[in-house]
Amino acid sequence: MTSPGDSGEREQWPLWEVFIRSSRGLSHVHAGSLHAPDETMAVRNARDLYTRRAEGVSIWVVRASAITASDPDAKGAFFESPQGKEYRHATYYTESDTVPHL
Amino acid sequence: MSGHSNRAISTALTPESIRQTITETDAGADDAVARYALGLGDDALVLAQRLGEWVTNAPELEEDVALANIGLDLLGHARSLLTYAGSAWGQSEDDLAYFRDEAQFTNRQLFEQPNGDFAQTIARQLIASAYFIGLYRELSASADPLLAGIAAKALKEVDYHLDHSEQWLLRLGHGTAESHRRMQRGLDAMWVFVDELFTDDAIPGDEDAAPLAGIAVAPSSLRAGFDALVPRLITQAGLTVPTAPSARGGGRQGSHTEYLGPILAEMQVLARAHPGASW
């Protein structure tokens, strides 16, 4: 099994994931993906495809094969919320009268 | 000419705003300036047309988008320049683009050359972009505020175009033996049209260049900048700077290679089949 973006040795245009921070944005947001022969061209292609020439943006490109993702099939157990697990929260303690400012 | 202020020009410079400015201030181009703008507009128009042929045919989707982007930029330059040129003669950008024949087109011959393979397109674009950068840098200081405004806007765009060609020149030059061979062949084929870009051949009826002093850029003055830049890039890519004799030239006088006619036939057919239609 190959990782995403890596389809073997003959792959000349691997897949890249693109993260864009817009001029007034606070953080880089995943914008999409593209194919490019190398990271330099990936930045240029990202600029063409995802920034529409907007000024003052920052672009990150990451080879898709460098990204490790959580398993979507393991959603049930992996992202089980703590709801209904009151025993996890420290709600059963009583405050001590002798300790001030708690 | 002196009728409009730089403030009016500094707002978003579009063909529409240029037309509006000209109408409001009654400041159309004079004949010599118009013919100068027409030559530059034709260069951009014909090259944009060539790049449009790549759409859906590029080696990768991303490159399809990149070439279309560059073509759209150039079409924007052409529209502004032709709108300004047409103001001297009461003609619109469409009148000039669709209702002139081959002999009336004043583009340099480089821009009408066929796309060939990807490497030839990159070679043509590299030469064109390096030429445009020098031209628009100088022209943005023109005494004509509209030409200066169009040039200043175009400069940022052609700067990116050069970067794109440069990146591909390096990759094809240092890529495989086959990509290297094709890149060299593309450069060799396009190099014969370099000299024409820098010849001060006057436009017919414009033998006296004095009226354009301070307004137009003398092509020959751009040669040194081109020679300092492009051969270095070619060498960096591991390729050889071509030394082929130059083609005959004469594009500014309406002399063209066999390739312009078919471009115009395709470009103009609809407008000529339905003259006066609006779209």
Short mmCIF file of C-alpha atoms in Angstrom, two decimals, chain A residues 13 34-35 37-38 40-41 44-45 47-49 53, chain B residues 60 62-63 65-66 69 73 156 160 163 167-168 171:
data_model
loop_
_atom_site.label_atom_id
_atom_site.label_comp_id
_atom_site.label_asym_id
_atom_site.label_seq_id
_atom_site.Cartn_x
_atom_site.Cartn_y
_atom_site.Cartn_z
CA TRP A 13 4.17 15.19 -10.35
CA LEU A 34 -2.40 20.10 -6.39
CA HIS A 35 0.24 18.30 -8.39
CA PRO A 37 7.10 18.47 -9.91
CA ASP A 38 8.77 19.96 -6.82
CA THR A 40 9.12 25.42 -5.65
CA MET A 41 6.67 24.82 -8.46
CA ARG A 44 3.77 28.80 -7.75
CA ASN A 45 0.92 26.52 -8.70
CA ARG A 47 -0.51 30.86 -5.98
CA ASP A 48 -2.23 30.40 -9.35
CA LEU A 49 -4.88 28.04 -8.08
CA ARG A 53 -3.31 36.98 -6.89
CA GLU B 60 -0.76 19.03 -16.39
CA GLU B 62 -1.77 23.06 -12.97
CA GLU B 63 0.17 24.20 -16.03
CA VAL B 65 -4.07 27.15 -15.23
CA ALA B 66 -0.66 28.85 -15.20
CA ASN B 69 -3.33 33.01 -16.18
CA ASP B 73 -2.80 39.03 -17.97
CA LYS B 156 3.96 43.25 -11.56
CA TYR B 160 5.61 36.76 -12.38
CA ASP B 163 9.55 33.75 -12.90
CA GLN B 167 11.43 27.95 -13.32
CA TRP B 168 10.55 25.82 -16.34
CA ARG B 171 13.65 22.23 -14.93
#
